[in-house]
PDB file of C-alpha atoms and ligand atoms in Angstrom:
ATOM      1  CA  UNK A   1     -22.639 109.096  42.904  1.00 42.00           C
ATOM      2  CA  UNK A   2     -18.982 111.554  42.758  1.00 48.00           C
ATOM      3  CA  UNK A   3     -20.432 113.804  46.135  1.00 47.00           C
ATOM      4  CA  UNK A   4     -21.757 110.650  48.254  1.00 49.00           C
ATOM      5  CA  UNK A   5     -18.846 109.268  48.341  1.00 48.00           C
ATOM      6  CA  UNK A   6     -17.218 111.372  50.825  1.00 51.00           C
ATOM      7  CA  UNK A   7     -20.494 111.704  52.585  1.00 49.00           C
ATOM      8  CA  UNK A   8     -20.662 107.778  52.808  1.00 48.00           C
ATOM      9  CA  UNK A   9     -16.573 107.908  54.087  1.00 50.00           C
ATOM     10  CA  UNK A  10     -17.069 111.221  56.829  1.00 46.00           C
ATOM     11  CA  UNK A  11     -20.499 108.471  57.682  1.00 47.00           C
ATOM     12  CA  UNK A  12     -18.551 105.974  58.498  1.00 47.00           C
ATOM     13  CA  UNK A  13     -15.569 107.804  60.121  1.00 46.00           C
ATOM     14  CA  UNK A  14     -18.503 109.739  62.843  1.00 45.00           C
ATOM     15  CA  UNK A  15     -19.668 105.724  63.485  1.00 47.00           C
ATOM     16  CA  UNK A  16     -16.255 104.168  64.890  1.00 48.00           C
ATOM     17  CA  UNK A  17     -15.224 107.628  66.265  1.00 45.00           C
ATOM     18  CA  UNK A  18     -18.700 107.388  67.746  1.00 43.00           C
ATOM     19  CA  UNK A  19     -18.254 103.384  68.591  1.00 45.00           C
ATOM     20  CA  UNK A  20     -14.488 104.216  70.163  1.00 46.00           C
ATOM     21  CA  UNK A  21     -15.823 107.044  72.116  1.00 44.00           C
ATOM     22  CA  UNK A  22     -19.316 105.074  73.862  1.00 44.00           C
ATOM     23  CA  UNK A  23     -16.612 102.486  74.928  1.00 48.00           C
ATOM     24  CA  UNK A  24     -14.679 104.280  76.347  1.00 48.00           C
ATOM     25  CA  UNK A  25     -17.210 106.004  79.074  1.00 48.00           C
ATOM     26  CA  UNK A  26     -19.414 102.831  78.984  1.00 50.00           C
ATOM     27  CA  UNK A  27     -17.949  99.858  81.386  1.00 56.00           C
ATOM     28  CA  UNK A  28     -15.504  97.247  79.700  1.00 63.00           C
ATOM     29  CA  UNK A  29     -17.505  93.948  80.552  1.00 84.00           C
ATOM     30  CA  UNK A  30     -21.171  93.044  81.041  1.00 90.00           C
ATOM     31  CA  UNK A  31     -21.152  93.069  84.962  1.00 88.00           C
ATOM     32  CA  UNK A  32     -24.802  90.690  84.583  1.00 91.00           C
ATOM     33  CA  UNK A  33     -23.508  88.644  81.974  1.00 91.00           C
ATOM     34  CA  UNK A  34     -20.070  88.412  83.871  1.00 90.00           C
ATOM     35  CA  UNK A  35     -22.631  87.491  87.404  1.00 89.00           C
ATOM     36  CA  UNK A  36     -24.113  84.790  85.695  1.00 91.00           C
ATOM     37  CA  UNK A  37     -21.920  82.721  83.764  1.00 91.00           C
ATOM     38  CA  UNK A  38     -20.653  82.294  87.124  1.00 90.00           C
ATOM     39  CA  UNK A  39     -23.277  81.611  89.215  1.00 87.00           C
ATOM     40  CA  UNK A  40     -23.877  78.709  86.011  1.00 91.00           C
ATOM     41  CA  UNK A  41     -20.544  77.298  85.711  1.00 91.00           C
ATOM     42  CA  UNK A  42     -20.747  74.980  88.650  1.00 92.00           C
ATOM     43  CA  UNK A  43     -24.319  73.820  88.737  1.00 91.00           C
ATOM     44  CA  UNK A  44     -23.743  70.649  91.187  1.00 91.00           C
ATOM     45  CA  UNK A  45     -21.422  73.087  93.281  1.00 93.00           C
ATOM     46  CA  UNK A  46     -22.105  71.528  96.890  1.00 94.00           C
ATOM     47  CA  UNK A  47     -24.138  73.675  99.313  1.00 94.00           C
ATOM     48  CA  UNK A  48     -21.316  74.278 101.357  1.00 92.00           C
ATOM     49  CA  UNK A  49     -18.950  75.936  98.843  1.00 92.00           C
ATOM     50  CA  UNK A  50     -21.722  77.378  96.561  1.00 92.00           C
ATOM     51  CA  UNK A  51     -20.599  80.778  97.931  1.00 90.00           C
ATOM     52  CA  UNK A  52     -17.307  80.052  96.114  1.00 90.00           C
ATOM     53  CA  UNK A  53     -19.633  80.975  92.669  1.00 92.00           C
ATOM     54  CA  UNK A  54     -20.636  84.084  93.900  1.00 91.00           C
ATOM     55  CA  UNK A  55     -17.666  87.125  93.167  1.00 93.00           C
ATOM     56  CA  UNK A  56     -16.991  89.367  95.742  1.00 95.00           C
ATOM     57  CA  UNK A  57     -16.248  93.052  95.268  1.00 96.00           C
ATOM     58  CA  UNK A  58     -12.273  92.748  94.578  1.00 97.00           C
ATOM     59  CA  UNK A  59     -13.696  89.891  92.113  1.00 95.00           C
ATOM     60  CA  UNK A  60     -16.088  91.830  90.825  1.00 94.00           C
ATOM     61  CA  UNK A  61     -13.629  95.112  89.820  1.00 95.00           C
ATOM     62  CA  UNK A  62     -11.090  92.774  88.161  1.00 96.00           C
ATOM     63  CA  UNK A  63     -13.438  91.132  86.665  1.00 93.00           C
ATOM     64  CA  UNK A  64     -15.209  94.443  84.949  1.00 92.00           C
ATOM     65  CA  UNK A  65     -11.423  95.892  84.081  1.00 93.00           C
ATOM     66  CA  UNK A  66     -10.477  93.232  82.706  1.00 92.00           C
ATOM     67  CA  UNK A  67      -7.793  92.796  85.668  1.00 95.00           C
ATOM     68  CA  UNK A  68      -6.400  96.528  84.854  1.00 95.00           C
ATOM     69  CA  UNK A  69      -8.569  98.851  87.339  1.00 96.00           C
ATOM     70  CA  UNK A  70      -7.932 102.121  86.763  1.00 96.00           C
ATOM     71  CA  UNK A  71      -5.609 103.785  89.612  1.00 97.00           C
ATOM     72  CA  UNK A  72      -8.570 105.061  91.769  1.00 98.00           C
ATOM     73  CA  UNK A  73     -10.522 101.579  91.802  1.00 98.00           C
ATOM     74  CA  UNK A  74      -7.004  99.849  92.230  1.00 98.00           C
ATOM     75  CA  UNK A  75      -6.471 101.962  95.370  1.00 98.00           C
ATOM     76  CA  UNK A  76      -9.191 100.829  96.469  1.00 98.00           C
ATOM     77  CA  UNK A  77      -8.699  97.059  95.710  1.00 98.00           C
ATOM     78  CA  UNK A  78      -5.270  97.686  97.756  1.00 98.00           C
ATOM     79  CA  UNK A  79      -7.092  99.435 101.587  1.00 98.00           C
ATOM     80  CA  UNK A  80      -9.379  96.624 101.061  1.00 97.00           C
ATOM     81  CA  UNK A  81      -7.266  94.063 101.468  1.00 98.00           C
ATOM     82  CA  UNK A  82      -4.526  95.322 103.423  1.00 97.00           C
ATOM     83  CA  UNK A  83      -7.206  95.714 105.689  1.00 96.00           C
ATOM     84  CA  UNK A  84      -8.799  92.357 105.596  1.00 92.00           C
ATOM     85  CA  UNK A  85      -4.431  90.512 106.448  1.00 98.00           C
ATOM     86  CA  UNK A  86      -5.334  88.664 109.476  1.00 98.00           C
ATOM     87  CA  UNK A  87      -1.826  87.967 111.816  1.00 98.00           C
ATOM     88  CA  UNK A  88      -1.216  85.082 113.913  1.00 98.00           C
ATOM     89  CA  UNK A  89      -1.913  86.083 117.784  1.00 97.00           C
ATOM     90  CA  UNK A  90       2.042  85.471 118.616  1.00 95.00           C
ATOM     91  CA  UNK A  91       3.717  88.184 115.858  1.00 96.00           C
ATOM     92  CA  UNK A  92       5.322  85.409 114.967  1.00 98.00           C
ATOM     93  CA  UNK A  93       5.545  85.102 111.033  1.00 98.00           C
ATOM     94  CA  UNK A  94       7.718  81.923 110.181  1.00 98.00           C
ATOM     95  CA  UNK A  95       6.869  78.364 111.205  1.00 98.00           C
ATOM     96  CA  UNK A  96       8.023  75.253 110.271  1.00 98.00           C
ATOM     97  CA  UNK A  97       9.826  74.657 107.028  1.00 98.00           C
ATOM     98  CA  UNK A  98       9.328  71.457 106.797  1.00 98.00           C
ATOM     99  CA  UNK A  99       5.995  71.399 106.959  1.00 98.00           C
ATOM    100  CA  UNK A 100       5.810  74.189 104.671  1.00 98.00           C
ATOM    101  CA  UNK A 101       7.544  71.865 101.977  1.00 98.00           C
ATOM    102  CA  UNK A 102       4.704  69.787 101.261  1.00 98.00           C
ATOM    103  CA  UNK A 103       1.790  72.254 101.556  1.00 98.00           C
ATOM    104  CA  UNK A 104       4.148  73.633  98.556  1.00 98.00           C
ATOM    105  CA  UNK A 105       4.491  70.842  96.671  1.00 98.00           C
ATOM    106  CA  UNK A 106       0.592  69.816  97.628  1.00 98.00           C
ATOM    107  CA  UNK A 107      -2.231  70.995  95.345  1.00 97.00           C
ATOM    108  CA  UNK A 108      -5.024  69.160  97.076  1.00 97.00           C
ATOM    109  CA  UNK A 109      -7.888  70.843  98.018  1.00 96.00           C
ATOM    110  CA  UNK A 110     -11.360  72.452  96.248  1.00 94.00           C
ATOM    111  CA  UNK A 111     -11.149  71.035  93.743  1.00 93.00           C
ATOM    112  CA  UNK A 112     -14.216  68.985  92.598  1.00 91.00           C
ATOM    113  CA  UNK A 113     -12.475  65.486  93.531  1.00 94.00           C
ATOM    114  CA  UNK A 114     -11.021  67.455  96.889  1.00 95.00           C
ATOM    115  CA  UNK A 115     -15.382  67.068  98.042  1.00 94.00           C
ATOM    116  CA  UNK A 116     -16.017  65.906 100.973  1.00 94.00           C
ATOM    117  CA  UNK A 117     -12.636  67.808 102.685  1.00 94.00           C
ATOM    118  CA  UNK A 118     -10.025  64.915 103.010  1.00 96.00           C
ATOM    119  CA  UNK A 119      -7.459  66.337 103.763  1.00 96.00           C
ATOM    120  CA  UNK A 120      -5.470  69.733 104.819  1.00 97.00           C
ATOM    121  CA  UNK A 121      -5.810  71.829 101.972  1.00 98.00           C
ATOM    122  CA  UNK A 122      -2.199  72.664 100.010  1.00 98.00           C
ATOM    123  CA  UNK A 123      -0.774  76.280  98.662  1.00 98.00           C
ATOM    124  CA  UNK A 124       0.187  74.599  95.213  1.00 98.00           C
ATOM    125  CA  UNK A 125       2.985  76.958  94.779  1.00 98.00           C
ATOM    126  CA  UNK A 126       4.702  74.542  92.999  1.00 98.00           C
ATOM    127  CA  UNK A 127       2.547  75.021  89.759  1.00 98.00           C
ATOM    128  CA  UNK A 128       3.110  78.785  89.547  1.00 98.00           C
ATOM    129  CA  UNK A 129       6.692  79.190  90.847  1.00 98.00           C
ATOM    130  CA  UNK A 130       9.788  77.692  91.025  1.00 98.00           C
ATOM    131  CA  UNK A 131      11.420  76.751  95.065  1.00 98.00           C
ATOM    132  CA  UNK A 132      13.773  74.767  95.958  1.00 98.00           C
ATOM    133  CA  UNK A 133      16.611  73.676  93.031  1.00 97.00           C
ATOM    134  CA  UNK A 134      15.886  70.218  93.534  1.00 96.00           C
ATOM    135  CA  UNK A 135      12.333  70.646  92.197  1.00 96.00           C
ATOM    136  CA  UNK A 136      12.737  70.124  88.361  1.00 94.00           C
ATOM    137  CA  UNK A 137       8.763  70.598  87.789  1.00 95.00           C
ATOM    138  CA  UNK A 138       6.964  73.615  88.667  1.00 97.00           C
ATOM    139  CA  UNK A 139       5.110  76.033  86.755  1.00 98.00           C
ATOM    140  CA  UNK A 140       6.016  79.838  85.425  1.00 98.00           C
ATOM    141  CA  UNK A 141       2.773  82.395  85.919  1.00 97.00           C
ATOM    142  CA  UNK A 142       4.897  83.174  88.960  1.00 98.00           C
ATOM    143  CA  UNK A 143       8.298  84.649  88.837  1.00 98.00           C
ATOM    144  CA  UNK A 144      10.894  82.605  90.274  1.00 98.00           C
ATOM    145  CA  UNK A 145      11.302  81.602  93.970  1.00 98.00           C
ATOM    146  CA  UNK A 146      14.502  80.376  94.146  1.00 98.00           C
ATOM    147  CA  UNK A 147      16.937  81.472  97.036  1.00 98.00           C
ATOM    148  CA  UNK A 148      14.035  84.485  97.278  1.00 98.00           C
ATOM    149  CA  UNK A 149      14.560  84.518 101.132  1.00 98.00           C
ATOM    150  CA  UNK A 150      18.889  84.555 100.486  1.00 98.00           C
ATOM    151  CA  UNK A 151      18.510  87.462  97.725  1.00 98.00           C
ATOM    152  CA  UNK A 152      16.702  89.726 100.785  1.00 98.00           C
ATOM    153  CA  UNK A 153      18.736  88.605 103.452  1.00 98.00           C
ATOM    154  CA  UNK A 154      16.431  87.072 105.199  1.00 98.00           C
ATOM    155  CA  UNK A 155      15.207  90.602 106.158  1.00 98.00           C
ATOM    156  CA  UNK A 156      11.747  91.121 108.054  1.00 98.00           C
ATOM    157  CA  UNK A 157       9.744  93.780 106.347  1.00 98.00           C
ATOM    158  CA  UNK A 158      10.199  90.894 103.171  1.00 98.00           C
ATOM    159  CA  UNK A 159       9.532  88.095 105.539  1.00 98.00           C
ATOM    160  CA  UNK A 160       6.231  89.819 106.063  1.00 98.00           C
ATOM    161  CA  UNK A 161       5.586  91.325 102.797  1.00 98.00           C
ATOM    162  CA  UNK A 162       5.666  86.970 101.992  1.00 98.00           C
ATOM    163  CA  UNK A 163       3.307  86.369 104.584  1.00 98.00           C
ATOM    164  CA  UNK A 164       1.312  89.279 103.059  1.00 98.00           C
ATOM    165  CA  UNK A 165       1.431  87.952 100.246  1.00 98.00           C
ATOM    166  CA  UNK A 166       0.489  84.330 100.531  1.00 98.00           C
ATOM    167  CA  UNK A 167      -1.973  85.708 103.195  1.00 98.00           C
ATOM    168  CA  UNK A 168      -4.447  88.678 100.306  1.00 98.00           C
ATOM    169  CA  UNK A 169      -1.954  88.930  97.607  1.00 98.00           C
ATOM    170  CA  UNK A 170      -4.228  92.128  96.097  1.00 98.00           C
ATOM    171  CA  UNK A 171      -2.948  94.454  98.855  1.00 98.00           C
ATOM    172  CA  UNK A 172       0.356  93.977  96.948  1.00 98.00           C
ATOM    173  CA  UNK A 173      -1.222  92.966  93.470  1.00 98.00           C
ATOM    174  CA  UNK A 174      -4.495  94.920  92.687  1.00 98.00           C
ATOM    175  CA  UNK A 175      -6.767  91.702  90.915  1.00 98.00           C
ATOM    176  CA  UNK A 176      -3.437  89.760  90.857  1.00 97.00           C
ATOM    177  CA  UNK A 177      -3.084  85.821  89.551  1.00 97.00           C
ATOM    178  CA  UNK A 178      -2.120  84.957  92.679  1.00 98.00           C
ATOM    179  CA  UNK A 179      -4.788  83.196  94.975  1.00 97.00           C
ATOM    180  CA  UNK A 180      -6.067  85.179  98.531  1.00 97.00           C
ATOM    181  CA  UNK A 181      -5.322  81.585 100.712  1.00 98.00           C
ATOM    182  CA  UNK A 182      -5.850  83.050 103.649  1.00 98.00           C
ATOM    183  CA  UNK A 183      -8.134  85.901 102.938  1.00 96.00           C
ATOM    184  CA  UNK A 184     -10.061  82.690 100.754  1.00 94.00           C
ATOM    185  CA  UNK A 185      -9.897  81.172 103.180  1.00 95.00           C
ATOM    186  CA  UNK A 186      -7.801  78.495 101.734  1.00 97.00           C
ATOM    187  CA  UNK A 187      -4.877  78.444 104.324  1.00 98.00           C
ATOM    188  CA  UNK A 188      -4.357  78.531 108.280  1.00 98.00           C
ATOM    189  CA  UNK A 189      -2.268  81.088 109.829  1.00 98.00           C
ATOM    190  CA  UNK A 190      -0.530  78.333 111.225  1.00 98.00           C
ATOM    191  CA  UNK A 191       0.126  76.812 107.655  1.00 98.00           C
ATOM    192  CA  UNK A 192       0.694  79.921 105.885  1.00 98.00           C
ATOM    193  CA  UNK A 193       3.399  80.964 108.830  1.00 98.00           C
ATOM    194  CA  UNK A 194       5.315  76.893 108.204  1.00 98.00           C
ATOM    195  CA  UNK A 195       4.850  77.927 104.116  1.00 99.00           C
ATOM    196  CA  UNK A 196       6.363  81.861 105.132  1.00 99.00           C
ATOM    197  CA  UNK A 197       9.161  79.938 106.601  1.00 98.00           C
ATOM    198  CA  UNK A 198      10.094  77.400 103.247  1.00 98.00           C
ATOM    199  CA  UNK A 199      10.470  80.469 101.183  1.00 98.00           C
ATOM    200  CA  UNK A 200      12.429  82.123 103.899  1.00 98.00           C
ATOM    201  CA  UNK A 201      13.777  80.324 106.474  1.00 98.00           C
ATOM    202  CA  UNK A 202      17.773  80.222 106.408  1.00 98.00           C
ATOM    203  CA  UNK A 203      17.263  76.811 107.076  1.00 98.00           C
ATOM    204  CA  UNK A 204      15.195  75.821 104.096  1.00 98.00           C
ATOM    205  CA  UNK A 205      15.923  74.001 100.501  1.00 98.00           C
ATOM    206  CA  UNK A 206      14.981  77.474  98.717  1.00 98.00           C
ATOM    207  CA  UNK A 207      17.728  79.389  99.718  1.00 98.00           C
ATOM    208  CA  UNK A 208      20.629  76.533  99.827  1.00 96.00           C
TER     209      UNK A 208
HETATM  210  C1  LIG B 301      -2.240  80.516  90.216  1.00 75.98           C
HETATM  211  C2  LIG B 301      -0.928  80.366  90.372  1.00 75.98           C
HETATM  212  C3  LIG B 301       0.015  81.215  91.683  1.00 75.98           C
HETATM  213  C4  LIG B 301      -0.024  80.042  92.817  1.00 75.98           C
HETATM  214  C5  LIG B 301      -1.091  78.643  92.906  1.00 75.98           C
HETATM  215  C6  LIG B 301       0.979  80.962  93.919  1.00 75.98           C
HETATM  216  N1  LIG B 301       1.386  82.404  92.824  1.00 75.98           N
HETATM  217 FE1  LIG B 301       2.413  83.091  94.103  1.00 75.98          FE
HETATM  218  N2  LIG B 301       2.531  84.163  92.573  1.00 75.98           N
HETATM  219  C7  LIG B 301       2.127  84.189  91.623  1.00 75.98           C
HETATM  220  C8  LIG B 301       1.782  85.081  90.296  1.00 75.98           C
HETATM  221  C9  LIG B 301       1.361  85.199  88.923  1.00 75.98           C
HETATM  222  C10 LIG B 301       3.224  86.141  91.133  1.00 75.98           C
HETATM  223  C11 LIG B 301       3.662  88.252  90.555  1.00 75.98           C
HETATM  224  C12 LIG B 301       2.567  88.478  91.032  1.00 75.98           C
HETATM  225  C13 LIG B 301       0.859  88.873  90.701  1.00 75.98           C
HETATM  226  O1  LIG B 301       0.861  89.112  89.482  1.00 75.98           O
HETATM  227  O2  LIG B 301      -0.013  87.981  91.095  1.00 75.98           O
HETATM  228  C14 LIG B 301       3.084  86.103  92.302  1.00 75.98           C
HETATM  229  C15 LIG B 301       4.274  86.622  93.298  1.00 75.98           C
HETATM  230  C16 LIG B 301       4.244  85.673  94.681  1.00 75.98           C
HETATM  231  C17 LIG B 301       5.688  86.452  95.124  1.00 75.98           C
HETATM  232  C18 LIG B 301       5.922  87.429  95.922  1.00 75.98           C
HETATM  233  C19 LIG B 301       6.880  87.834  94.189  1.00 75.98           C
HETATM  234  C20 LIG B 301       8.286  88.896  94.087  1.00 75.98           C
HETATM  235  O3  LIG B 301       8.199  89.740  92.485  1.00 75.98           O
HETATM  236  O4  LIG B 301       8.931  89.599  94.395  1.00 75.98           O
HETATM  237  C21 LIG B 301       5.694  85.533  95.919  1.00 75.98           C
HETATM  238  C22 LIG B 301       6.921  85.750  97.313  1.00 75.98           C
HETATM  239  C23 LIG B 301       5.002  83.725  96.262  1.00 75.98           C
HETATM  240  N3  LIG B 301       3.932  84.819  94.568  1.00 75.98           N
HETATM  241  C24 LIG B 301       4.868  83.561  96.953  1.00 75.98           C
HETATM  242  C25 LIG B 301       3.745  82.442  96.830  1.00 75.98           C
HETATM  243  C26 LIG B 301       3.452  81.146  97.683  1.00 75.98           C
HETATM  244  C27 LIG B 301       4.250  80.428  99.170  1.00 75.98           C
HETATM  245  C28 LIG B 301       2.719  80.484  97.309  1.00 75.98           C
HETATM  246  C29 LIG B 301       2.396  79.338  97.961  1.00 75.98           C
HETATM  247  C30 LIG B 301       1.942  79.087  98.917  1.00 75.98           C
HETATM  248  C31 LIG B 301       2.104  81.062  96.009  1.00 75.98           C
HETATM  249  N4  LIG B 301       2.828  82.023  95.522  1.00 75.98           N
HETATM  250  C32 LIG B 301       0.936  80.262  95.168  1.00 75.98           C
HETATM  251  C33 LIG B 301       1.133  83.496  91.100  1.00 75.98           C
HETATM  252  C34 LIG B 301       0.591  82.353  92.231  1.00 75.98           C
END
């Protein structure tokens, strides 16, 4: 009895160490189970929305690593998503901030009650960000964007960064919590320009 105790303890330690190294080597999650769970999450999805239940390469990689991909995977995501950004043909990144304000306040689009689409999709920015001072109701998942343009002296480089962030946040933050509003086909280039103006224009209430 006295002899077998340490032996048993050693076996337990070996098993624990073995399990830990197996976790480090094998994938963090079961990709096939995730794929199946996503696909079965909305059986009544309209046919032309079914493609939304298929993860693309970036989504699959983010699922695989629970949104904390190793460096090489993170770099690949940034490179791929950067390459997917489309810019306005006229080169102007800012549109009409008044239209942008309405889009920032609108959460319309792609919810199950929004089918078939009856109006343009919104940006839903206030669900996650504070923007204009007068708006008291906003989510806090994302950082406050109050005076975002003013703080950055309305610099052109920041105008471009905001355009890119709205178009495809994974190009800046791999496995971002912010949706790919442009790359995902939720907002048009014109709408994104209006939203950029809302965040970056000196005339916008965001910067007053
Ligand atoms: C579902 C939540 C969500 C929505 C909706 C959302 N964002 Fe974000 N946003 C985030 C989060 C979270 C971050 C911080 C980085 C990250 O994890 O993606 C962020 C970062 C940003 C940044 C960079 C801030 C910085 O640190 O410099 C800007 C600019 C921005 N968002 C603008 C917008 C605009 C404009 C809209 C609407 C078109 C919007 N976001 C919609 C969650 C969201």
